[in-house]
mmCIF file of C-alpha atoms in Angstrom:
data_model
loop_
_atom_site.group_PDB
_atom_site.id
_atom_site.type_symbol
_atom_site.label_atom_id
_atom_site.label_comp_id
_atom_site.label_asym_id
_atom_site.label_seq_id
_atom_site.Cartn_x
_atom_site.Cartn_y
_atom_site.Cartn_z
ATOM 1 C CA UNK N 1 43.955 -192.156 -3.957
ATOM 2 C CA UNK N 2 45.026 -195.444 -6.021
ATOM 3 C CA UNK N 3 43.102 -198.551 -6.271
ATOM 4 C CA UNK N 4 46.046 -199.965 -3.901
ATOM 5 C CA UNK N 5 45.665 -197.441 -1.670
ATOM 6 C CA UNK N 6 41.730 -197.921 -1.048
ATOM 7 C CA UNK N 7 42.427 -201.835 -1.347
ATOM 8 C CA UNK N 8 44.512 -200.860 2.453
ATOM 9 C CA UNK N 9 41.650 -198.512 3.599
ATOM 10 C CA UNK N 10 38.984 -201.124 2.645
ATOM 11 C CA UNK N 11 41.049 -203.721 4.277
ATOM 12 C CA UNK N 12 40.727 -201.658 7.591
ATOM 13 C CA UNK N 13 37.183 -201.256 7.345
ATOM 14 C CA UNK N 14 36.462 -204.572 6.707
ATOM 15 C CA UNK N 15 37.805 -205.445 10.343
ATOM 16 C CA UNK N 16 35.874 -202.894 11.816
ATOM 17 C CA UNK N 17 32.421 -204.107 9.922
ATOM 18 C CA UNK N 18 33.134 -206.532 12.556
ATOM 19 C CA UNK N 19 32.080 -204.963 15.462
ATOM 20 C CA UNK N 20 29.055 -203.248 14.056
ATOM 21 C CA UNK N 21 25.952 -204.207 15.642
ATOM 22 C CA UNK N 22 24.044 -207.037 13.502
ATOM 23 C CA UNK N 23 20.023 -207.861 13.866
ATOM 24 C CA UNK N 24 20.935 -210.284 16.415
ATOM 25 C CA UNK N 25 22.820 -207.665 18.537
ATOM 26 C CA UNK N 26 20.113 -205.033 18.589
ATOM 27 C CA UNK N 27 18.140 -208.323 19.479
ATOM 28 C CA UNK N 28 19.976 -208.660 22.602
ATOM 29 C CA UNK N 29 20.315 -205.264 23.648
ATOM 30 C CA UNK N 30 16.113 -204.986 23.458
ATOM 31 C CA UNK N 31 15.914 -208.033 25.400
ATOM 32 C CA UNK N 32 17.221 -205.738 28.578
ATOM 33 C CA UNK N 33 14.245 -203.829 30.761
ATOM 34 C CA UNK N 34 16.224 -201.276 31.950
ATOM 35 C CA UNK N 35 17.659 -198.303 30.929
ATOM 36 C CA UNK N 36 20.959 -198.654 32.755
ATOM 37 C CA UNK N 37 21.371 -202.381 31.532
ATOM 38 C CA UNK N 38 21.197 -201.001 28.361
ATOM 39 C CA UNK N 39 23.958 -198.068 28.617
ATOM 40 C CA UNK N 40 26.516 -201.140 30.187
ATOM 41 C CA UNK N 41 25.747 -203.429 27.229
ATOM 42 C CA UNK N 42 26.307 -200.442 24.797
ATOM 43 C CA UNK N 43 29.902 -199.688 27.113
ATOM 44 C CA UNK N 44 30.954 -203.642 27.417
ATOM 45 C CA UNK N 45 30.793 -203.399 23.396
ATOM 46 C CA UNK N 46 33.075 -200.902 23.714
ATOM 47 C CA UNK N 47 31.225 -197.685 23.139
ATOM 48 C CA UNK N 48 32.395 -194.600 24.420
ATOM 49 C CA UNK N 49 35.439 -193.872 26.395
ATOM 50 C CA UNK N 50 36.738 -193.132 29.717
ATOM 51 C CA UNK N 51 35.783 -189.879 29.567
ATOM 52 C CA UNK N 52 31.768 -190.808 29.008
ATOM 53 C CA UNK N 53 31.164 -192.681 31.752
ATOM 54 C CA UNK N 54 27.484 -194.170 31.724
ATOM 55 C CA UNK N 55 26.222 -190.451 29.867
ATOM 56 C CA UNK N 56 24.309 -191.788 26.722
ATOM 57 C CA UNK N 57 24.542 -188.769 24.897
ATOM 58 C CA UNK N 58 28.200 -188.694 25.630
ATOM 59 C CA UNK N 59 28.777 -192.016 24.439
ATOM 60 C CA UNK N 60 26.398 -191.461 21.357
ATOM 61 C CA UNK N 61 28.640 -188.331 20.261
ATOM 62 C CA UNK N 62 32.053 -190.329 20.914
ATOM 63 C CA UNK N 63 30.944 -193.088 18.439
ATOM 64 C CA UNK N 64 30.307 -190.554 15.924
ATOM 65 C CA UNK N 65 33.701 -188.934 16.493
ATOM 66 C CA UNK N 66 35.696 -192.410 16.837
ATOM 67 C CA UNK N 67 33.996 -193.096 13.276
ATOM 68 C CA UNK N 68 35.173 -189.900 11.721
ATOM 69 C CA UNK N 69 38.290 -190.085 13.116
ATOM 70 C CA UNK N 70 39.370 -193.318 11.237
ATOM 71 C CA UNK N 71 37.652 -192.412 7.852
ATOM 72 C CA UNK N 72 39.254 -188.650 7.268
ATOM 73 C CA UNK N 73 42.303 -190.728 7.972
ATOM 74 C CA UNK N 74 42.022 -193.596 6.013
ATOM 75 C CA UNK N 75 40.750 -191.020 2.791
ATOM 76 C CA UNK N 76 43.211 -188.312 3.651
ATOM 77 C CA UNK N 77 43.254 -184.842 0.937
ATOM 78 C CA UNK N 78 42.870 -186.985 -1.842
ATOM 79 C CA UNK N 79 39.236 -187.476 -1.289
ATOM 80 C CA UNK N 80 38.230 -184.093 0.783
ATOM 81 C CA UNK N 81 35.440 -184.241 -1.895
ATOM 82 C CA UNK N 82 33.825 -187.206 -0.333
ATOM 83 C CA UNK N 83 34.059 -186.170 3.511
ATOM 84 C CA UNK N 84 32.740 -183.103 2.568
ATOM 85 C CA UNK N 85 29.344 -184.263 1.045
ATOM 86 C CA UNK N 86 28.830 -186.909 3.618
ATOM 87 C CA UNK N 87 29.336 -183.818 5.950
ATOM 88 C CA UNK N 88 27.008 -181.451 4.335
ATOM 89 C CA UNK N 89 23.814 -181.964 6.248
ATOM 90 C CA UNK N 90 25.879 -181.167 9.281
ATOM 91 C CA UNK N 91 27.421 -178.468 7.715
ATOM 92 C CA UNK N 92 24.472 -176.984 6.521
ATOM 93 C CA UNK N 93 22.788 -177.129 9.767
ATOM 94 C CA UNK N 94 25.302 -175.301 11.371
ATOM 95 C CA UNK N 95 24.157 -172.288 9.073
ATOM 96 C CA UNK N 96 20.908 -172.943 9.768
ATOM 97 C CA UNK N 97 21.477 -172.225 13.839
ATOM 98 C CA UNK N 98 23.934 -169.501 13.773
ATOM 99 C CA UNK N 99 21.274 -167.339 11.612
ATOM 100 C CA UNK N 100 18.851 -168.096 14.199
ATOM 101 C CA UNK N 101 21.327 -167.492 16.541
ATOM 102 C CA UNK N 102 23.012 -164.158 15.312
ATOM 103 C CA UNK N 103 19.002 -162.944 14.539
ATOM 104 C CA UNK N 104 17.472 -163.465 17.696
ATOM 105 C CA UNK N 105 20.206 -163.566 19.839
ATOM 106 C CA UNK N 106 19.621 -166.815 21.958
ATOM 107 C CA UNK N 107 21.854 -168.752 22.738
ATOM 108 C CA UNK N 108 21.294 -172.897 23.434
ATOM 109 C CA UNK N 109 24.288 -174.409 24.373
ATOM 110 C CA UNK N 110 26.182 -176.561 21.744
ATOM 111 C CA UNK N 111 23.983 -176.534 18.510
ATOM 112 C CA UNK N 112 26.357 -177.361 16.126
ATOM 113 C CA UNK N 113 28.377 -179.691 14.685
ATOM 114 C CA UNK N 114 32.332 -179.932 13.926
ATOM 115 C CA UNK N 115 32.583 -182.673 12.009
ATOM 116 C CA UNK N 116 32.223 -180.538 8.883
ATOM 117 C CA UNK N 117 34.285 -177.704 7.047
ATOM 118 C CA UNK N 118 32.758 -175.029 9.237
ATOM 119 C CA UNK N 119 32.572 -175.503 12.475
ATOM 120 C CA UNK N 120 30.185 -174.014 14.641
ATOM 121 C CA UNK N 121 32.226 -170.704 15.881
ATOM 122 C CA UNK N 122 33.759 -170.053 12.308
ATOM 123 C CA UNK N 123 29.883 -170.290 11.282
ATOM 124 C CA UNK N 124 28.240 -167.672 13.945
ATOM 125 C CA UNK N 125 31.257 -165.581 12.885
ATOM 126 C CA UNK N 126 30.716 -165.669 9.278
ATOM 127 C CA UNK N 127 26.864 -165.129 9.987
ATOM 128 C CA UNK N 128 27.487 -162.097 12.129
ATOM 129 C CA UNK N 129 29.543 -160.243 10.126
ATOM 130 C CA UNK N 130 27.677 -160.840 6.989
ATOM 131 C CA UNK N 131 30.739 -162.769 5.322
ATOM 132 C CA UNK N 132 29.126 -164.644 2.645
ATOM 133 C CA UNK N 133 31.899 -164.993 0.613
ATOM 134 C CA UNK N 134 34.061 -166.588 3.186
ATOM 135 C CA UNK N 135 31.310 -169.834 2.999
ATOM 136 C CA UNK N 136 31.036 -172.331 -0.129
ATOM 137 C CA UNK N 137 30.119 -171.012 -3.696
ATOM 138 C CA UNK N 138 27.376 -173.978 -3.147
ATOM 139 C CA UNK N 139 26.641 -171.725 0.167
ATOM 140 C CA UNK N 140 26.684 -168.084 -0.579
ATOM 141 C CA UNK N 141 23.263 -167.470 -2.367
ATOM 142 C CA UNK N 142 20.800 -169.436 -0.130
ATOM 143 C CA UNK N 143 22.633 -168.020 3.273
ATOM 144 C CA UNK N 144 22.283 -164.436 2.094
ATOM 145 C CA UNK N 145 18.367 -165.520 1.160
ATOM 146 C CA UNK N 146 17.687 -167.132 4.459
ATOM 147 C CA UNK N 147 19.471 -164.638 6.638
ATOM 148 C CA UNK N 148 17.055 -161.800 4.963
ATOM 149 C CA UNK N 149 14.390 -163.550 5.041
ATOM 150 C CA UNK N 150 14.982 -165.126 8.822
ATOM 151 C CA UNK N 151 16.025 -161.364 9.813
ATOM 152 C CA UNK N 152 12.577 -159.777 8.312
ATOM 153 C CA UNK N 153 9.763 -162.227 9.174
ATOM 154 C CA UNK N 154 11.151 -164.436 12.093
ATOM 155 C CA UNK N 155 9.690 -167.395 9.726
ATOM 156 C CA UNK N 156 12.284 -169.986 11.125
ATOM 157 C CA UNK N 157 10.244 -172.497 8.808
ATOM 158 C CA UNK N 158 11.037 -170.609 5.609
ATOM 159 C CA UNK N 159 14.611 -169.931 6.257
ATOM 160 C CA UNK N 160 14.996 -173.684 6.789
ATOM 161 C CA UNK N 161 13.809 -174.738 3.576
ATOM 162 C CA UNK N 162 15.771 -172.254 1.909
ATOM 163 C CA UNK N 163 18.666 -173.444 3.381
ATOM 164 C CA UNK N 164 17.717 -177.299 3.628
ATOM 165 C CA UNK N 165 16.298 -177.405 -0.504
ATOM 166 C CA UNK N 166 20.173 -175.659 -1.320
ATOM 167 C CA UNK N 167 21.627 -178.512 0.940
ATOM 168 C CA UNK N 168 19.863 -181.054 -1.051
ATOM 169 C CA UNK N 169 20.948 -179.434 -4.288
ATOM 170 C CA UNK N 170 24.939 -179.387 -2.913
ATOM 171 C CA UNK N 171 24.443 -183.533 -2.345
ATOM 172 C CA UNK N 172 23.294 -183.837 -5.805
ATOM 173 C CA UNK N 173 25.318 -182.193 -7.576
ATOM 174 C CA UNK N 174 28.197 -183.710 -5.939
ATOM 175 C CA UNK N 175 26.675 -186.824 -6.638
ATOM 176 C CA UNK N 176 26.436 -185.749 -10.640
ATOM 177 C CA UNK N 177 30.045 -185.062 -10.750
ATOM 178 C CA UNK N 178 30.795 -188.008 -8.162
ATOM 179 C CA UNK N 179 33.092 -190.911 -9.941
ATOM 180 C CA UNK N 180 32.274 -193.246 -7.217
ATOM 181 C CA UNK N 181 28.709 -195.392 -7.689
ATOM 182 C CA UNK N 182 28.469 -194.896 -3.915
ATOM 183 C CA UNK N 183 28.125 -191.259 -3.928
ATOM 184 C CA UNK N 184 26.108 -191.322 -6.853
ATOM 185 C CA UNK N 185 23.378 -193.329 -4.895
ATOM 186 C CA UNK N 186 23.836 -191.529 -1.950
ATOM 187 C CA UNK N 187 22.674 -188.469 -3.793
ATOM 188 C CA UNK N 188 19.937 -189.515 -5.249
ATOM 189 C CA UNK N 189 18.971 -191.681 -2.570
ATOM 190 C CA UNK N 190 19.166 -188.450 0.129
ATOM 191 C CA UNK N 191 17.501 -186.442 -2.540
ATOM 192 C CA UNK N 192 14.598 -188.703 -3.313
ATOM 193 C CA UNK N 193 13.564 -189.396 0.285
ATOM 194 C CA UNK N 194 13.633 -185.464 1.520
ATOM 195 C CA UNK N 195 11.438 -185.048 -1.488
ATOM 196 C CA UNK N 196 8.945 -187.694 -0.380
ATOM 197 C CA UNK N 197 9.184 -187.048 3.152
ATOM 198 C CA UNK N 198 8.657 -183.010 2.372
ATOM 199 C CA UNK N 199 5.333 -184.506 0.696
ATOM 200 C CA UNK N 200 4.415 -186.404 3.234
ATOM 201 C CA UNK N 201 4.715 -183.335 5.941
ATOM 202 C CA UNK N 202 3.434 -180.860 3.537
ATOM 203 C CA UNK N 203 0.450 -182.790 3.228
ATOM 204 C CA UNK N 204 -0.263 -183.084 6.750
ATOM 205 C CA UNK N 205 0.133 -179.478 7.233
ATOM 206 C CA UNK N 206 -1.849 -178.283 4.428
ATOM 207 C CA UNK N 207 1.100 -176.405 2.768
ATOM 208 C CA UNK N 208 1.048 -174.280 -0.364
ATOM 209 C CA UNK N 209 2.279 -175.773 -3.266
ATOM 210 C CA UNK N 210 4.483 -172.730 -3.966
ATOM 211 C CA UNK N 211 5.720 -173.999 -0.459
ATOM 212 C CA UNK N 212 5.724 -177.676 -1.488
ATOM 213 C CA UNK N 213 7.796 -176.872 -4.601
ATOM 214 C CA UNK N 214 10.054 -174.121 -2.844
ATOM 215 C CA UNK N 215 11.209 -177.190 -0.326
ATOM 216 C CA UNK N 216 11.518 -180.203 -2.865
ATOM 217 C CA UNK N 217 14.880 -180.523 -5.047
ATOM 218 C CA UNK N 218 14.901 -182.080 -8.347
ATOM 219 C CA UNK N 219 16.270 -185.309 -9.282
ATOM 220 C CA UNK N 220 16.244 -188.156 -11.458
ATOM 221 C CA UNK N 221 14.457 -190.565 -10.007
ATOM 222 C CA UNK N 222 11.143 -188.458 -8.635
ATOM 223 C CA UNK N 223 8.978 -186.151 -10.415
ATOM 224 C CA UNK N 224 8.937 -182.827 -8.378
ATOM 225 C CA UNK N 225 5.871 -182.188 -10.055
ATOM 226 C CA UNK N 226 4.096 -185.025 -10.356
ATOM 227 C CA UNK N 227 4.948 -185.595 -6.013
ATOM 228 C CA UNK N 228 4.203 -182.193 -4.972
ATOM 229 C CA UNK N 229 0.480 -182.129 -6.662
ATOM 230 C CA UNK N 230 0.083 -185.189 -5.256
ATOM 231 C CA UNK N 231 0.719 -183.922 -1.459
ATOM 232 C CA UNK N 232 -1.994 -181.118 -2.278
ATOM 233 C CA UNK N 233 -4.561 -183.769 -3.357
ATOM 234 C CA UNK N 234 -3.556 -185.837 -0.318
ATOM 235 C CA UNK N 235 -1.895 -189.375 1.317
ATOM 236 C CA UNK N 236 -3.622 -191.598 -1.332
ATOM 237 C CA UNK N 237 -2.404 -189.637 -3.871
ATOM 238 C CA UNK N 238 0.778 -189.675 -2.808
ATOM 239 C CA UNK N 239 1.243 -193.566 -2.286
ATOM 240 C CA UNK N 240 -0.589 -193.787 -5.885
ATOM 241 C CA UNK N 241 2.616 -191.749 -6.960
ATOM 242 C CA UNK N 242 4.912 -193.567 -5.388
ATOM 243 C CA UNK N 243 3.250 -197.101 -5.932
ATOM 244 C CA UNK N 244 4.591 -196.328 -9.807
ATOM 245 C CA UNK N 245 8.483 -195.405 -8.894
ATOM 246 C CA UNK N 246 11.648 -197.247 -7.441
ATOM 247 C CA UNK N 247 10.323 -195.853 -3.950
ATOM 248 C CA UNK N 248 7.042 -198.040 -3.918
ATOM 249 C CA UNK N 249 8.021 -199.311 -0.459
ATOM 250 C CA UNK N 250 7.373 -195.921 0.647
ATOM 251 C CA UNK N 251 3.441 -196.130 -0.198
ATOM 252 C CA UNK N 252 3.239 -199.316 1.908
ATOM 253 C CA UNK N 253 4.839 -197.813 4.960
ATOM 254 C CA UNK N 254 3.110 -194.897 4.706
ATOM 255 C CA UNK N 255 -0.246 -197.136 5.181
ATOM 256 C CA UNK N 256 1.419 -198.866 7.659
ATOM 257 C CA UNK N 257 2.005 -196.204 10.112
ATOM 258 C CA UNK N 258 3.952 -192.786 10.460
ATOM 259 C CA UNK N 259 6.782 -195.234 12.534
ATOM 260 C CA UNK N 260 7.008 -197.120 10.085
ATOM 261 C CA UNK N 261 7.365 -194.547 7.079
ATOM 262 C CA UNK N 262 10.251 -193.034 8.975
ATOM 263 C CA UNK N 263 12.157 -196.206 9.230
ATOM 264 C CA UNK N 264 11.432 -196.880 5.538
ATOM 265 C CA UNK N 265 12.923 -193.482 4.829
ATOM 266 C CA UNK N 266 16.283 -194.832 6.642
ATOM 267 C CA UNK N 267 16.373 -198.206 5.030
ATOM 268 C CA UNK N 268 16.037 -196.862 1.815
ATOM 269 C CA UNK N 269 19.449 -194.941 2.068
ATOM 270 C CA UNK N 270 20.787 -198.450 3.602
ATOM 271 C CA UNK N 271 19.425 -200.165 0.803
ATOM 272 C CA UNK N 272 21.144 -197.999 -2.069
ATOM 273 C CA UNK N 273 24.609 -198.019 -0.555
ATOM 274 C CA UNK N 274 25.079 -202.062 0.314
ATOM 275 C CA UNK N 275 26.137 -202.783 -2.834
ATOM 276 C CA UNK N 276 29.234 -200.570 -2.689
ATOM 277 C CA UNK N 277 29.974 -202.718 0.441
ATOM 278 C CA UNK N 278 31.757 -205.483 -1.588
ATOM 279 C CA UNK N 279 33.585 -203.037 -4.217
ATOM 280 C CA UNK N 280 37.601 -203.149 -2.415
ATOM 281 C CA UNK N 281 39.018 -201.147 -5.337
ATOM 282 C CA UNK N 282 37.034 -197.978 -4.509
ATOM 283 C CA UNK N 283 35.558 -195.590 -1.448
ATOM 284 C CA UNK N 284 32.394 -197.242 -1.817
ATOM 285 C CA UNK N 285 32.928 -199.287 1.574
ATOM 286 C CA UNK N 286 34.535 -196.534 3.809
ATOM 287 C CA UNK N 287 31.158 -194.164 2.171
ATOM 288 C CA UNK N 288 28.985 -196.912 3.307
ATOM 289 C CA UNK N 289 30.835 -198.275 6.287
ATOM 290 C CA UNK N 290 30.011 -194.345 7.414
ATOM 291 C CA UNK N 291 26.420 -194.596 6.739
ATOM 292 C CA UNK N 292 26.146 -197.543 8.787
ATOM 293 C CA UNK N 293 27.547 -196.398 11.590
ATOM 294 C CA UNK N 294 25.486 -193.190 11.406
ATOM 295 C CA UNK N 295 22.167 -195.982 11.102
ATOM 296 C CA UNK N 296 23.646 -198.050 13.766
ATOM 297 C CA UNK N 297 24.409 -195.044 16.111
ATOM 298 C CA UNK N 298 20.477 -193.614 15.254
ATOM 299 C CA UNK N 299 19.113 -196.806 16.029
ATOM 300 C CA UNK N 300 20.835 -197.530 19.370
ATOM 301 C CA UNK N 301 19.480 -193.646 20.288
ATOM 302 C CA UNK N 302 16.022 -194.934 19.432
ATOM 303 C CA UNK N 303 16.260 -197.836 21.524
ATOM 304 C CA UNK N 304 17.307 -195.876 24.382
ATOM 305 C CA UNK N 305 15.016 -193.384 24.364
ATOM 306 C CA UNK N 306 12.044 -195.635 23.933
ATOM 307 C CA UNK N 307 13.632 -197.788 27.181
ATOM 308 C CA UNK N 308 13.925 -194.799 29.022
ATOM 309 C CA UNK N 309 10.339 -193.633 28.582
ATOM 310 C CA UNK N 310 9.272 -197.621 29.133
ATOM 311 C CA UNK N 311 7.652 -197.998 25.616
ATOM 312 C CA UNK N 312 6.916 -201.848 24.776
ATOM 313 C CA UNK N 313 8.929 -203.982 22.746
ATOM 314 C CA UNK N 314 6.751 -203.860 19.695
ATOM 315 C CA UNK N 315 6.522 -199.779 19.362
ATOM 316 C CA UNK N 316 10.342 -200.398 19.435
ATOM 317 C CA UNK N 317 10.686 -203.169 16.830
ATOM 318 C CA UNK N 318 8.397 -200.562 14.454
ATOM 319 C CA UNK N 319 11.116 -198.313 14.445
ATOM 320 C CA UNK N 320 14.192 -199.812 14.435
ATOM 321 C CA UNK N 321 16.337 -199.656 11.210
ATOM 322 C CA UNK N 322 17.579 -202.227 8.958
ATOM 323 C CA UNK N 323 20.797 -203.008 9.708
ATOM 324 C CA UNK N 324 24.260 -202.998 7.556
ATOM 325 C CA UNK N 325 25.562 -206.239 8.551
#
């Protein structure tokens, strides 16, 4: 796509930055006690449709889909490259259930995603019949691993790291190859903050570190094995780590309060990609415009869900997300 081309798509974002939510919105939609009140604020915005009625999960998916929609339109073939890696946690997690699926034979209703280059019936198919070559190249390898491995111990822990370390390893090498700053960050930004998160659990749980280092994915701006000795010596250790990287704001949070931590983990990724939001000759603000959304759309589930179960206002303000705008 041309510089004069993105200059039109950029345009067309920038008009619909203006109706995502700001501080000041999320403000307003906290300031309403009820549950309901909340669901006809989110609808007199304009979220959902017709079809959703007052259903917040409904609404929830239709904002996703309305914001797909416009990007794959606005980036067209040209730039498959960059749908696809934006898509590859949902892709990936659509392997992830139809092994568990095809293995065990349950079935729960709609577990996966279509937003990506396999859908969810094109995946159980592929899974069932063993097609492996009919997935990814970035794919093949860690499917075949996790589908043995799934279909001989019933580990459902193991064959999601398998699958979930090879996930993180498709983002960053996209982001290696990636001419775009945006996806560049977005790698190592994703990359970085599984690692440290991965830590952070595995240190809780009193993991392995074969496990520790099995899960983590290398990158440039984390030592895998400076982070994943760390977790086995414990949560000081690891903010002492962290305390001497880019990611020190992680060791604060995590003193702060698990809540906390996990909305660090989010900001971070909002905090590498802002930049790109005022480059007009390149994808960098459709890229981020989508990761916004996806915050915004998180944060207005967390909202909701702490409304519905009546938390107070301050276990809500703990983990609510930075947002874009």
């Amino acid at each position: 796509m041309s510089d004069t081309k993105y200059a039109y798509a950029v345009a067309r974002i920038r008009a619909m930055e203006l109706s995502l939510f700001s501080s000041s919105t999320l403000d307003q939609l906290m300031a309403l006690k009820t549950y309901e009140s909340c669901l006809q604020f989110l609808t007199e915005k304009g979220w959902g449709d017709q079809d959703t009625g007052m259903d917040a999960e409904a609404i929830l998916t239709r904002e996703k889909e309305k914001t797909w929609n416009v990007v794959r339109d606005l980036l067209k073939k040209e730039d498959a490259g960059i749908i696809n890696v934006l898509s590859y946690e949902n892709l990936f997690h659509n392997l992830k259930a139809a092994i568990k699926e095809t293995v065990t034979s349950d079935h729960h209703g709609n577990i996966y995603f279509d937003n990506c280059a396999i859908g969810g019936k094109e995946m159980a198919r592929i899974v069932a019949e063993r097609d492996w070559q009919a997935l990814p190249a970035n794919m093949r390898a860690a499917a075949e691993e996790a589908y043995e491995t799934f279909l001989h111990t019933r580990d459902g822990q193991l064959c999601d790291i398998i699958v979930d370390r090879a996930a993180l390893e498709a983002i960053y090498a996209e982001g290696e190859k990636a001419a775009d700053p945006v996806i560049r960050a977005y790698a190592e930004s994703t990359v970085a903050v599984a690692d440290i998160k991965i830590a952070v659990r595995s240190q809780k749980t009193a993991k392995s570190l074969e496990f520790i280092k099995r899960a983590m994915a290398p990158c440039a701006s984390l030592s895998v094995e400076r982070l994943s000795s760390a977790a086995l010596s414990g949560m000081d250790a690891i903010c002492e780590y962290l305390e001497g990287t880019a990611y020190a704001g992680g060791a604060e949070a995590l003193r702060e309060s698990p809540s906390a931590f996990e909305r660090w983990c989010d900001n971070q990724l909002m905090e590498a990609i802002k930049p790109q939001k005022y480059n007009p000759f390149s994808a960098g603000p459709l890229v981020a415009y989508v990761l916004a959304r996806e915050n915004e759309i998180k944060t207005v589930r967390i909202i909701l869900t702490a409304r519905l179960n009546e938390l107070p206002e301050e276990q809500i303000r703990e983990r609510i997300r930075e947002m874009y705008v």
